[in-house]
Short mmCIF file of C-alpha atoms in Angstrom, two decimals:
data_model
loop_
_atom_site.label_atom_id
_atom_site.label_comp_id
_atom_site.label_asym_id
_atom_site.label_seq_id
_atom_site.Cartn_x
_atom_site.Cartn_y
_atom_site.Cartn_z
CA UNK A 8 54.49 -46.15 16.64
CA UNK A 9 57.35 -46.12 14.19
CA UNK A 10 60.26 -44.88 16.94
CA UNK A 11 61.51 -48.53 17.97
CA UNK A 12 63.68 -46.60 20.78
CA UNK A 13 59.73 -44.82 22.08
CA UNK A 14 57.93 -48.00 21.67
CA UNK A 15 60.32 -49.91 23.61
CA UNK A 16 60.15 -47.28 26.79
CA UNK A 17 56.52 -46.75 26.09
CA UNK A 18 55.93 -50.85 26.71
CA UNK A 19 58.51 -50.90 29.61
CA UNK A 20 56.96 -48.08 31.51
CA UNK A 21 53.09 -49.58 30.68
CA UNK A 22 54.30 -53.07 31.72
CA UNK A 23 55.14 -51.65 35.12
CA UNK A 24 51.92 -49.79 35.64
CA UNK A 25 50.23 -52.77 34.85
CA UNK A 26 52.35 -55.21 36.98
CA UNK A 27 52.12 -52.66 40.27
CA UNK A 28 48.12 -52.86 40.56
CA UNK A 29 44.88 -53.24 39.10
CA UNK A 30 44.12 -49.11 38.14
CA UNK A 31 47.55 -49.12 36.51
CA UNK A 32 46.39 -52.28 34.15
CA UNK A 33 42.93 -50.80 33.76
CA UNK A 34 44.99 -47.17 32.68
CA UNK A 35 47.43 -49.74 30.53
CA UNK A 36 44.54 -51.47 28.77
CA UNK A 37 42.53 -47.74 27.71
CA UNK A 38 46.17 -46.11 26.84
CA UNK A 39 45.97 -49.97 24.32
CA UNK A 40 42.41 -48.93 23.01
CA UNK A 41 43.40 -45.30 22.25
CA UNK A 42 47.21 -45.65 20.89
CA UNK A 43 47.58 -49.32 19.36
CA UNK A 44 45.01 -50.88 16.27
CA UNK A 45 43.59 -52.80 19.46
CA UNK A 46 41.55 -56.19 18.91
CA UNK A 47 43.56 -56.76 15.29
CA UNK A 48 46.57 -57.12 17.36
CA UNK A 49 45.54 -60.13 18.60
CA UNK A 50 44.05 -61.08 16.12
CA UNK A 51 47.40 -60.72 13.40
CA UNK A 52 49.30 -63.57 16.31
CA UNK A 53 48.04 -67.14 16.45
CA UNK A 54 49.25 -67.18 19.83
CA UNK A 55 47.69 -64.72 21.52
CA UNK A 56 44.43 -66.64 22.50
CA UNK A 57 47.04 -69.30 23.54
CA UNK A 58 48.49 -66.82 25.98
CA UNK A 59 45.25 -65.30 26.58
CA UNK A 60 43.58 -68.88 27.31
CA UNK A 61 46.01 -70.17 29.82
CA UNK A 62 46.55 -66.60 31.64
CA UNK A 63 42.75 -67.07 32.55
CA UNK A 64 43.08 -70.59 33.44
CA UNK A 65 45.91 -69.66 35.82
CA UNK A 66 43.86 -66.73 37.28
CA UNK A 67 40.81 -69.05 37.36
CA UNK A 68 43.54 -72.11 39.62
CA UNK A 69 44.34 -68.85 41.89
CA UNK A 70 40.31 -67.90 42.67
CA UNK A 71 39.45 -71.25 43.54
CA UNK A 72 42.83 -71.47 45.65
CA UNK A 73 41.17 -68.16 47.80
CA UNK A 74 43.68 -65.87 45.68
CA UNK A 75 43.26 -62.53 44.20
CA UNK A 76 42.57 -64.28 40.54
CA UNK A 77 40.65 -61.14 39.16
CA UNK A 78 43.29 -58.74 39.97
CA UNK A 79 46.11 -61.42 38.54
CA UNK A 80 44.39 -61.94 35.11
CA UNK A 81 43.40 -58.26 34.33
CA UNK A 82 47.46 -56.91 35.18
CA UNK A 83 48.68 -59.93 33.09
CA UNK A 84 46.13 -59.95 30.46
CA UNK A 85 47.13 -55.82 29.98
CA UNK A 86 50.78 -57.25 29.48
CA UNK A 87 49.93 -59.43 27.34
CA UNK A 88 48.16 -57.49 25.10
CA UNK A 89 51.24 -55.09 25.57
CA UNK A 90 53.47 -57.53 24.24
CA UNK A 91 51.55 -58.77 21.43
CA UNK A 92 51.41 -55.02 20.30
CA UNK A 93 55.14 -54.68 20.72
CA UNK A 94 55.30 -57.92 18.92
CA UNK A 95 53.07 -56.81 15.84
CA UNK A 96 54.11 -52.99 15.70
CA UNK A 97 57.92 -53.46 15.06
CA UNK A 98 59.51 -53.99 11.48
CA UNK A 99 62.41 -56.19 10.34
CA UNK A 100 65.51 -54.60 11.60
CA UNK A 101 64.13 -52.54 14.41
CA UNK A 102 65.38 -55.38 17.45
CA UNK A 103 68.96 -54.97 15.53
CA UNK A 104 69.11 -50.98 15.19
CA UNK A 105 67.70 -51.01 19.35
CA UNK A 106 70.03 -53.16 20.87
CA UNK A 107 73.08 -51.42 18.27
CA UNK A 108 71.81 -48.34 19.99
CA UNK A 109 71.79 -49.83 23.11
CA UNK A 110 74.82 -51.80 23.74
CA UNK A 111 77.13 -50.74 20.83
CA UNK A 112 78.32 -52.74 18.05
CA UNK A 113 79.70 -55.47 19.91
CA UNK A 114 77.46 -57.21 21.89
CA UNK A 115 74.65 -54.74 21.02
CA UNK A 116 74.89 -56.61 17.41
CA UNK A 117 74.80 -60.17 18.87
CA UNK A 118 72.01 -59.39 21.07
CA UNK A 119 70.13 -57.82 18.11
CA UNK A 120 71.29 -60.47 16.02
CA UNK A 121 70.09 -63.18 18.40
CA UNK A 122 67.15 -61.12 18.50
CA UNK A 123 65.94 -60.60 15.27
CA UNK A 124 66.75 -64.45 14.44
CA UNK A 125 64.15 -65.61 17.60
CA UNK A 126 61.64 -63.67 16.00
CA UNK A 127 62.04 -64.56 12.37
CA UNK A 128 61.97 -68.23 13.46
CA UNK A 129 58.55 -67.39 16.02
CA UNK A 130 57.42 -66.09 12.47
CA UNK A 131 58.60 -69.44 10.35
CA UNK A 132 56.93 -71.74 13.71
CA UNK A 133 53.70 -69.81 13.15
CA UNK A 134 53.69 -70.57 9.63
CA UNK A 135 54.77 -73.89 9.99
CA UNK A 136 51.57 -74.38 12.35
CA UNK A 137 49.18 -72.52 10.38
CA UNK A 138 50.91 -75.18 7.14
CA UNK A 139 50.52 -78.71 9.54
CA UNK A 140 46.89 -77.85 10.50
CA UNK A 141 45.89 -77.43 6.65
CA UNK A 142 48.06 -80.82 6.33
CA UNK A 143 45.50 -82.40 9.23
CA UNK A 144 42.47 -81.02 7.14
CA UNK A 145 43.25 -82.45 3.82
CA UNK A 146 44.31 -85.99 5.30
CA UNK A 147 40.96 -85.31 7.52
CA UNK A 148 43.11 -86.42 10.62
CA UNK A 149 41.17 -85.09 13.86
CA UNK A 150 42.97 -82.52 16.30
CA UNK A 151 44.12 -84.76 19.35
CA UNK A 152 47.29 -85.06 21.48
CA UNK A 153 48.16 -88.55 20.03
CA UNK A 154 47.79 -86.65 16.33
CA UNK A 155 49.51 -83.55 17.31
CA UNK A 156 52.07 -84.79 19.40
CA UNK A 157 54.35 -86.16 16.32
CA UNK A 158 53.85 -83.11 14.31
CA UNK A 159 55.11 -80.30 17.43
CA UNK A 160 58.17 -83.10 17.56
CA UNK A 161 58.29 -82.59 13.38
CA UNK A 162 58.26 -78.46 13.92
CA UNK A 163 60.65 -78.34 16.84
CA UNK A 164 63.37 -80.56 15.00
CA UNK A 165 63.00 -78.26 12.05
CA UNK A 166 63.48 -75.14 14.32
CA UNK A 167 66.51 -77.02 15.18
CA UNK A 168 67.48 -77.93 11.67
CA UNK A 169 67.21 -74.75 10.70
CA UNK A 170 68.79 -72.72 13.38
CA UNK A 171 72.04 -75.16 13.21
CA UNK A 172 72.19 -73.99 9.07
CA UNK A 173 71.81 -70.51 9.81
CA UNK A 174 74.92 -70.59 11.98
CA UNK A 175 76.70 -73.05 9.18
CA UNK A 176 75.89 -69.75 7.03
CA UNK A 177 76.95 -67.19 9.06
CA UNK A 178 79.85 -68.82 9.78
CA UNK A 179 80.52 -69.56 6.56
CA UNK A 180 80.00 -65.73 5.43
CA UNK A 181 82.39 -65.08 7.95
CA UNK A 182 80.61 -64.01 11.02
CA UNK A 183 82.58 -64.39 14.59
CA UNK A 184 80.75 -61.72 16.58
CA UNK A 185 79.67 -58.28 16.58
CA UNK A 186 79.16 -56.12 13.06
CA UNK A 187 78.73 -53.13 11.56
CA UNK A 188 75.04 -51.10 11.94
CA UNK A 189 74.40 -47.93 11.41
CA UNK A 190 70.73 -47.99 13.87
CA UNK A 191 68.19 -45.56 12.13
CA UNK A 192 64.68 -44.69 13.56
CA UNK A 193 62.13 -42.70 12.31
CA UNK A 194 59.57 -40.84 14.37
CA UNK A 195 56.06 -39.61 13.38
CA UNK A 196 54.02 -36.48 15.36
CA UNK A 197 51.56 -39.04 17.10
CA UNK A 198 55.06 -41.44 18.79
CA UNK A 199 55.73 -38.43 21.07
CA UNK A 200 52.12 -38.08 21.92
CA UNK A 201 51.52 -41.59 22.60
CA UNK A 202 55.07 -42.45 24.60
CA UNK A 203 53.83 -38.94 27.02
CA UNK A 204 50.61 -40.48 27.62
CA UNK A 205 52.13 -43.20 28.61
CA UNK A 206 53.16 -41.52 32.24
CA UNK A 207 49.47 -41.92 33.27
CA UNK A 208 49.14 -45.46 33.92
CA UNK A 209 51.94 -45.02 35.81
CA UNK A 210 50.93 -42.18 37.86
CA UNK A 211 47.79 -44.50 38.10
CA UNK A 212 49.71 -47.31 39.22
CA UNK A 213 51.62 -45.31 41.99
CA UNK A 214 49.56 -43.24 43.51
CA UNK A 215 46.07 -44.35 44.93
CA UNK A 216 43.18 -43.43 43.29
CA UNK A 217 41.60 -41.32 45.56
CA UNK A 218 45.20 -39.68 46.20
CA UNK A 219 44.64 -38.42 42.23
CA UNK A 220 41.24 -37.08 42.98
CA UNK A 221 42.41 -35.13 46.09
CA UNK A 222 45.14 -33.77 44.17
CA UNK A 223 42.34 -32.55 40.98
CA UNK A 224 40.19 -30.71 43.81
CA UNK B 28 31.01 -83.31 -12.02
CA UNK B 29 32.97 -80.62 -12.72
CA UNK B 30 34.78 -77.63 -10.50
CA UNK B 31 33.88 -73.27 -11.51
CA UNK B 32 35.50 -70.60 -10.61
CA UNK B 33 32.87 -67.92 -11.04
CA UNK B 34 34.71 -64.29 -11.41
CA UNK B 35 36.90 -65.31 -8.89
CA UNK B 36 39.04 -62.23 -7.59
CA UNK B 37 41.69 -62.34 -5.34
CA UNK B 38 44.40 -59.45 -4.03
CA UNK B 39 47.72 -60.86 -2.68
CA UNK B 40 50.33 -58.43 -1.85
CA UNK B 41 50.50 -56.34 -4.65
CA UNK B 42 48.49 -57.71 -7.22
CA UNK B 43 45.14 -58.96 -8.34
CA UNK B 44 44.51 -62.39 -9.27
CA UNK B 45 41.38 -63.19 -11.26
CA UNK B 46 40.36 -66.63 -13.01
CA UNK B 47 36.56 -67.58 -14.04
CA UNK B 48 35.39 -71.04 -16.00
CA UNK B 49 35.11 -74.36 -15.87
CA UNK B 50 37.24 -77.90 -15.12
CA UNK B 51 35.58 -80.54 -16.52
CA UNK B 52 36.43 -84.25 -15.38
CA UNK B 53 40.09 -84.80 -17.54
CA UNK B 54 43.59 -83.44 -16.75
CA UNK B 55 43.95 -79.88 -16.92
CA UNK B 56 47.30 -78.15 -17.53
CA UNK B 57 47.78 -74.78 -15.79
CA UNK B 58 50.92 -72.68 -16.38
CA UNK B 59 51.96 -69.38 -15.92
CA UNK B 60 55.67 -67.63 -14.43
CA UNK B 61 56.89 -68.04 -10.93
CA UNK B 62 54.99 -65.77 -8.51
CA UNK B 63 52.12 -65.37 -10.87
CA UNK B 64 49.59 -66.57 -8.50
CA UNK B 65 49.38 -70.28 -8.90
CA UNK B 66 49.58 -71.51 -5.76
CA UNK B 67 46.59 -69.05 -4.76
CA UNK B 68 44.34 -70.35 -7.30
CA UNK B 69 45.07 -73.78 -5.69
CA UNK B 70 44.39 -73.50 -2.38
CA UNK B 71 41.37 -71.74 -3.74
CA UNK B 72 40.51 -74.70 -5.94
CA UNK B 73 41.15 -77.00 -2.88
CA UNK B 74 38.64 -74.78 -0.73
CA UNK B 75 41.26 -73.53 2.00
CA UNK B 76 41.46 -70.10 0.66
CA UNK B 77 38.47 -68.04 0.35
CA UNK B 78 38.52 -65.44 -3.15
CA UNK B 79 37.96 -61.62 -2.18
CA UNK B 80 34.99 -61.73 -4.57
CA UNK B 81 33.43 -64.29 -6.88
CA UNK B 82 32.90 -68.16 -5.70
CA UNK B 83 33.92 -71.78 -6.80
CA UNK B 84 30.66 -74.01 -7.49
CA UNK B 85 31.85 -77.91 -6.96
CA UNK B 86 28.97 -80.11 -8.76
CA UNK B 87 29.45 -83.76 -7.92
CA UNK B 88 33.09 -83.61 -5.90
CA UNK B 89 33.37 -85.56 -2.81
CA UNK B 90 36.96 -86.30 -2.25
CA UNK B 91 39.27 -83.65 -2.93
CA UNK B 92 43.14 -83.17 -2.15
CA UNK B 93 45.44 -80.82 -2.67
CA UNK B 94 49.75 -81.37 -3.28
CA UNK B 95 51.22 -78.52 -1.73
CA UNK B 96 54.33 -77.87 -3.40
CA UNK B 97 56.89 -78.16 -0.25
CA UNK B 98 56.30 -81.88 0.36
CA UNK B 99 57.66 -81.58 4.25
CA UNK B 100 54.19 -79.02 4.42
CA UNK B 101 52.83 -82.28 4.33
CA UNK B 102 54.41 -84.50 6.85
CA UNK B 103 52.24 -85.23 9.87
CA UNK B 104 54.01 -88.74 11.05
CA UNK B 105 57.31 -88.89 12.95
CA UNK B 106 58.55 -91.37 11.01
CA UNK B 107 57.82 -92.69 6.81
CA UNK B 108 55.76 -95.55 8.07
CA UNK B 109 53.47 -93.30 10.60
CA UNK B 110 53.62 -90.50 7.53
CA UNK B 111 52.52 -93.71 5.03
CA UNK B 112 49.85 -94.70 7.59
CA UNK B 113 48.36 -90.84 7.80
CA UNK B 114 47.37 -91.30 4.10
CA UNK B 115 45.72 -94.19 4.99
CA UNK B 116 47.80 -96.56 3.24
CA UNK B 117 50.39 -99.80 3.65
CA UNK B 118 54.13 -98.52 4.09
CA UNK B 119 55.87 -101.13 2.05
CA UNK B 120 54.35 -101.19 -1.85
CA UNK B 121 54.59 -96.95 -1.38
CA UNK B 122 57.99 -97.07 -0.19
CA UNK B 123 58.46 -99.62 -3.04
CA UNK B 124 56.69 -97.15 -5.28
CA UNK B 125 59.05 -93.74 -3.78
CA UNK B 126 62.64 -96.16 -4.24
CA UNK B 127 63.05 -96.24 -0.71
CA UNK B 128 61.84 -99.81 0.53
CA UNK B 129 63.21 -100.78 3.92
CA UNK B 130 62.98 -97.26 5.52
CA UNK B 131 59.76 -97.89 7.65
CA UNK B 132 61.69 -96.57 10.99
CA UNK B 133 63.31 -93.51 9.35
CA UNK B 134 62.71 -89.51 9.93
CA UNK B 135 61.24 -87.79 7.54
CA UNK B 136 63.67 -85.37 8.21
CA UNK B 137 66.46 -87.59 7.09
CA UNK B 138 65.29 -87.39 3.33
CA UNK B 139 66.51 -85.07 0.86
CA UNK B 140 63.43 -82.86 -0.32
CA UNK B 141 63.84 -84.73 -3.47
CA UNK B 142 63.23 -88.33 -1.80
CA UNK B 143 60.35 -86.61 0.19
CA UNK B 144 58.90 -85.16 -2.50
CA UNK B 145 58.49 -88.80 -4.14
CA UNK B 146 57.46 -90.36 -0.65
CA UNK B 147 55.22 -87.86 -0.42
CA UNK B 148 53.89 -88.28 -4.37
CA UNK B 149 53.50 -91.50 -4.19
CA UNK B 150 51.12 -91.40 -1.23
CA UNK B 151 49.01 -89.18 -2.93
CA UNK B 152 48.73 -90.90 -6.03
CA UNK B 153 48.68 -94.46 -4.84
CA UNK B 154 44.60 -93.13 -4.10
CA UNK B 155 41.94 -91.58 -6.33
CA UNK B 156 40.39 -88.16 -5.68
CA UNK B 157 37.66 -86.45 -7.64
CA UNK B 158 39.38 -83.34 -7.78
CA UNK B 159 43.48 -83.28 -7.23
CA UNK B 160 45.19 -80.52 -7.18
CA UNK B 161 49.18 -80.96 -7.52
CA UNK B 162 50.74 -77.40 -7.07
CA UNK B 163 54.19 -77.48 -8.65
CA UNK B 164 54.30 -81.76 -8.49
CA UNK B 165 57.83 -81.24 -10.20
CA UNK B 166 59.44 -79.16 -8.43
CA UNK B 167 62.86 -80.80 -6.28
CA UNK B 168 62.75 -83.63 -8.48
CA UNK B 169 65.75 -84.83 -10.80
CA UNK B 170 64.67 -85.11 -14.84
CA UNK B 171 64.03 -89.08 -14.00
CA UNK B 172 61.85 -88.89 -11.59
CA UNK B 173 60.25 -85.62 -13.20
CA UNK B 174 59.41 -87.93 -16.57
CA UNK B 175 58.42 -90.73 -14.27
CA UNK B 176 55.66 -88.25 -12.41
CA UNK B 177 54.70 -86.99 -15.49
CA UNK B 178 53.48 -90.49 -16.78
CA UNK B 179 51.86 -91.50 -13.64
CA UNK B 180 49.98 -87.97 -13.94
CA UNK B 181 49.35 -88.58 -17.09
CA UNK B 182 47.88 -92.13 -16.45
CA UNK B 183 44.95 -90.74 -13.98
CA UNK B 184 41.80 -91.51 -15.74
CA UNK B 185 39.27 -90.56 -12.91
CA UNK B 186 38.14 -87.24 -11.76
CA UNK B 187 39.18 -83.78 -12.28
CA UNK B 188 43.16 -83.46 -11.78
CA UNK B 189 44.21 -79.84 -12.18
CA UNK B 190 48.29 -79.41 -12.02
CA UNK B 191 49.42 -75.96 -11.37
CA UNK B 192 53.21 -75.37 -12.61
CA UNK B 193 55.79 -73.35 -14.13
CA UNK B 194 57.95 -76.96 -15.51
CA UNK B 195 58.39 -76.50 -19.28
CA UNK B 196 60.26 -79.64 -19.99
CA UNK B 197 58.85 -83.05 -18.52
CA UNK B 198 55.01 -82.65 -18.77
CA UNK B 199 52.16 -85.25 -18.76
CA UNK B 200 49.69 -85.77 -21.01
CA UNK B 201 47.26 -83.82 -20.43
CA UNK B 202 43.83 -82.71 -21.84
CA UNK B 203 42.90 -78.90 -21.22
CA UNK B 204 44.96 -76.42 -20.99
CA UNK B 205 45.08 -72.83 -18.93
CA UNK B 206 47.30 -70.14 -18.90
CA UNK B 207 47.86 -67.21 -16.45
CA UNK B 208 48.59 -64.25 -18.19
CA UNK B 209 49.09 -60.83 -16.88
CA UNK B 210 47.04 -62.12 -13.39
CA UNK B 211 44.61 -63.56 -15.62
CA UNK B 212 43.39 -67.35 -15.62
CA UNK B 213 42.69 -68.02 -19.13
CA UNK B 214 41.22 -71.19 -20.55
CA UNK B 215 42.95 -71.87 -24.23
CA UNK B 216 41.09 -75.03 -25.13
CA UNK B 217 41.66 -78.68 -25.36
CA UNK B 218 45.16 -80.33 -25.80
CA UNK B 219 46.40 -80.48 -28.64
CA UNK B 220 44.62 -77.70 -30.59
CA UNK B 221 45.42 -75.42 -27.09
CA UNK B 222 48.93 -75.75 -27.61
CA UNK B 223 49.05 -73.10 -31.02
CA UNK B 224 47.64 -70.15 -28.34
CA UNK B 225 49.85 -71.00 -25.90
CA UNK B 226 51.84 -67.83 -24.86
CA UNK B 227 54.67 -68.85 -22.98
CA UNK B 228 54.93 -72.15 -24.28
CA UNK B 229 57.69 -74.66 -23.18
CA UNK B 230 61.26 -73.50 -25.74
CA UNK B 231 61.31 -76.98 -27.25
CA UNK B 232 57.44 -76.73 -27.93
CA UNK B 233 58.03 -73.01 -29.32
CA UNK B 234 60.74 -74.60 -31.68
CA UNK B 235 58.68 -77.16 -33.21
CA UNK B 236 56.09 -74.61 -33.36
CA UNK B 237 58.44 -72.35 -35.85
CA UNK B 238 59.09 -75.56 -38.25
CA UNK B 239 55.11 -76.00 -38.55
CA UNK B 240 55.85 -79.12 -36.42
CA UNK B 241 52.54 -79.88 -33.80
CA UNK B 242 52.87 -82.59 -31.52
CA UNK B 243 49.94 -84.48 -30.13
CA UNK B 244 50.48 -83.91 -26.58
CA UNK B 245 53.25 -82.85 -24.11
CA UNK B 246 54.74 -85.35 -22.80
CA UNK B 247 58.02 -85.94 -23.84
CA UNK B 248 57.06 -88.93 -25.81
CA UNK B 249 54.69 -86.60 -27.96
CA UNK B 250 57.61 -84.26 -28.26
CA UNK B 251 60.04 -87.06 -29.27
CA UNK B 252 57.81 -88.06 -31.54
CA UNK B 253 56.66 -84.35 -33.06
CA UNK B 254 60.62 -84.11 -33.04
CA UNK B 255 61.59 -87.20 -35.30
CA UNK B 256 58.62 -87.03 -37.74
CA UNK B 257 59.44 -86.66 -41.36
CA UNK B 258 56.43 -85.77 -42.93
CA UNK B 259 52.41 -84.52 -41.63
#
């Protein structure tokens, strides 16, 4: 979907319809299959099993505690997934020309700003993990918390190290809030078709099932 | 032993990368521009990046290591005598060996990439490896330290050492030479006779080059010496 503006709603509304119940998720999670490149969405973020992994240990804490763990992990799995599309479908810029569009230049900028900086430096983190885990092969160093421990304390202080220069630069450049953006969006046939579609979860997720049927006959 | 690429091919971003031959036990010189695929065709060497078609054959190579060329890519320890210890070696004679003794206790983080650059050089050639790959072992280094690399490179007797860079003034001695040209890996022969097909030679090699001058290696005590000779 190239339309940051219909991606955005499209998530929001599928998010919902996934957070109010099970049919919703399961609407969510086919609307995922037919719209969205699916399993290489996951597969393109290195945290997504992460996220994945400890949703289902969560859900798996809330069956054994006599909770509804099954209906838990599929609306938050569907999210997830959601998210991780959202993540991997947008372009450089698009977080900027939203919130622009948004909130106005102003604080729409900062936001955006702020934004688009998070994810550039989730982008850097993943890189930098993906760099220390070929640094543990070659020094054949085995995966443990007593080996990883120092190297998450290594990529956190560089996060750190790196956000503090950006604002040196910024500053420097002359930045002291909000900035000029002219937001721009472009929209293909299939980003209408996809963000209508959309509805159905929802109508899924509000009315009862059997409700729809009644309504069909 | 000895390392083959065997028609490797490999597509990153916008271009193909293709190399096929053989590194024989020695020191192997491979050049070629900035972005022209080097650092590919080491990680592929090392075995952490798998070619779109073709294979590498390794015949007799147990230990094998690779210098990535952003030495903090490297750093596993929270502080230089932890990072030291990772490598499996004593702090003090390689903190001797980097010019910073005394600095057990500090970050990594408080070097400059030029002081972890030789921290991190010195760990990896304070052992021996039967195939090293150094990717770019020059790069954030001043021209001392670069000539002082260049002869501890050039001192490695053992195994295969393949060093991919673009540095055209403070190289090692070196035995083989390779050149990527146009995406190409191409094998130009043994050092010194190499060194007349050499495309994008080093300026000061090019020079001696035009006055029929042909030194007898590269490092700069070969050029020196190509440089001040008065007759063949």
């Amino acid at each position: 979907m190239q339309d940051a503006r219909l991606r955005l709603l499209t998530v929001i509304i599928l998010s919902v319809a996934s957070f109010m119940s099970v049919a919703g998720a399961l609407a969510a999670f086919i609307w995922w299959i037919i719209f969205t490149p699916g399993i290489r969405t996951i597969a393109k973020s290195p945290f997504a099993l992460f996220f994945l992994g400890f949703t289902a240990s969560v859900s798996a804490v809330i069956w054994l505690t006599g909770g509804d763990g099954i209906s838990y992990l599929v609306r938050m799995a569907v999210i997830l997934l959601l998210a991780f599309y959202a993540y991997t479908d947008r372009a450089p810029g698009d977080f900027l020309d939203l919130s622009v569009w948004l909130f106005g230049k102003k604080i729409g900028f900062d936001i955006g700003l702020a934004a688009e900086m998070s994810l550039q430096g989730m982008e850097v983190l993943s890189d930098e993990a993906r760099r220390t885990r070929v640094a543990f092969r070659l020094k054949a160093i085995k995966f443990g918390f007593r080996s990883i421990a120092p190297s998450a304390g290594l990529m956190i202080y560089s996060q750190f190290a790196r956000a503090e220069e950006q604002a040196d630069l910024l500053a420097v450049r002359g930045y002291r809030g909000g900035g000029m953006v002219c937001p721009q969006f472009t929209r293909v046939k299939g980003d209408v078709i996809a963000s209508t579609s959309a509805i159905l979860p929802l109508i899924f997720a509000i009315m009862p099932v059997g409700d729809i049927f009644i309504l069909l006959q | 032993m000895e390392l083959e690429f065997v028609d490797i091919r490999v597509e990153r971003d916008y271009f193909l990368i293709q190399g096929a031959g053989i590194f024989a036990p020695g020191i192997h010189l491979v050049s070629g521009r900035v972005g022209s695929g080097k650092t590919t065709l080491a990680m592929i060497a090392a075995g952490l990046k798998t070619p779109d078609s073709g294979r590498v054959k390794r015949h007799g190579i147990g230990s094998v290591m690779l210098s990535m060329q952003f030495p903090e890519q490297h750093l596993t320890g929270s502080t230089l005598e932890s990072e030291i210890a990772s490598w499996h070696l004593q702090p003090c004679p390689v903190l001797a060996l980097a010019g910073l003794p005394g600095r057990e206790k500090d970050d990594p983080f408080s070097l400059s990439r030029g002081e972890l650059k030789r921290l991190h050089l010195a760990c990896i050639l304070s052992r021996r490896f039967d195939l090293l790959i150094l990717d770019e072992p020059f790069s954030a280094l001043d021209c001392r330290e670069k000539m002082a690399t260049a002869d501890r490179i050039g001192s490695i007797r053992a195994g295969i050492t393949l060093i991919f860079t673009h540095e055209n003034q403070h190289l090692p001695r070196v035995d083989y030479l390779w050149e990527i040209r146009e995406s190409a890996l191409e094998f130009l022969g043994s050092v010194p006779d190499a060194l007349v097909g050499w495309k994008n030679k080093p300026s000061v090699l090019a020079d001696l080059h035009k006055r029929g001058v042909y030194p007898k290696n590269l490092s700069t005590a070969d050029i020196l010496e190509a440089a001040c000779r008065t007759h063949d």
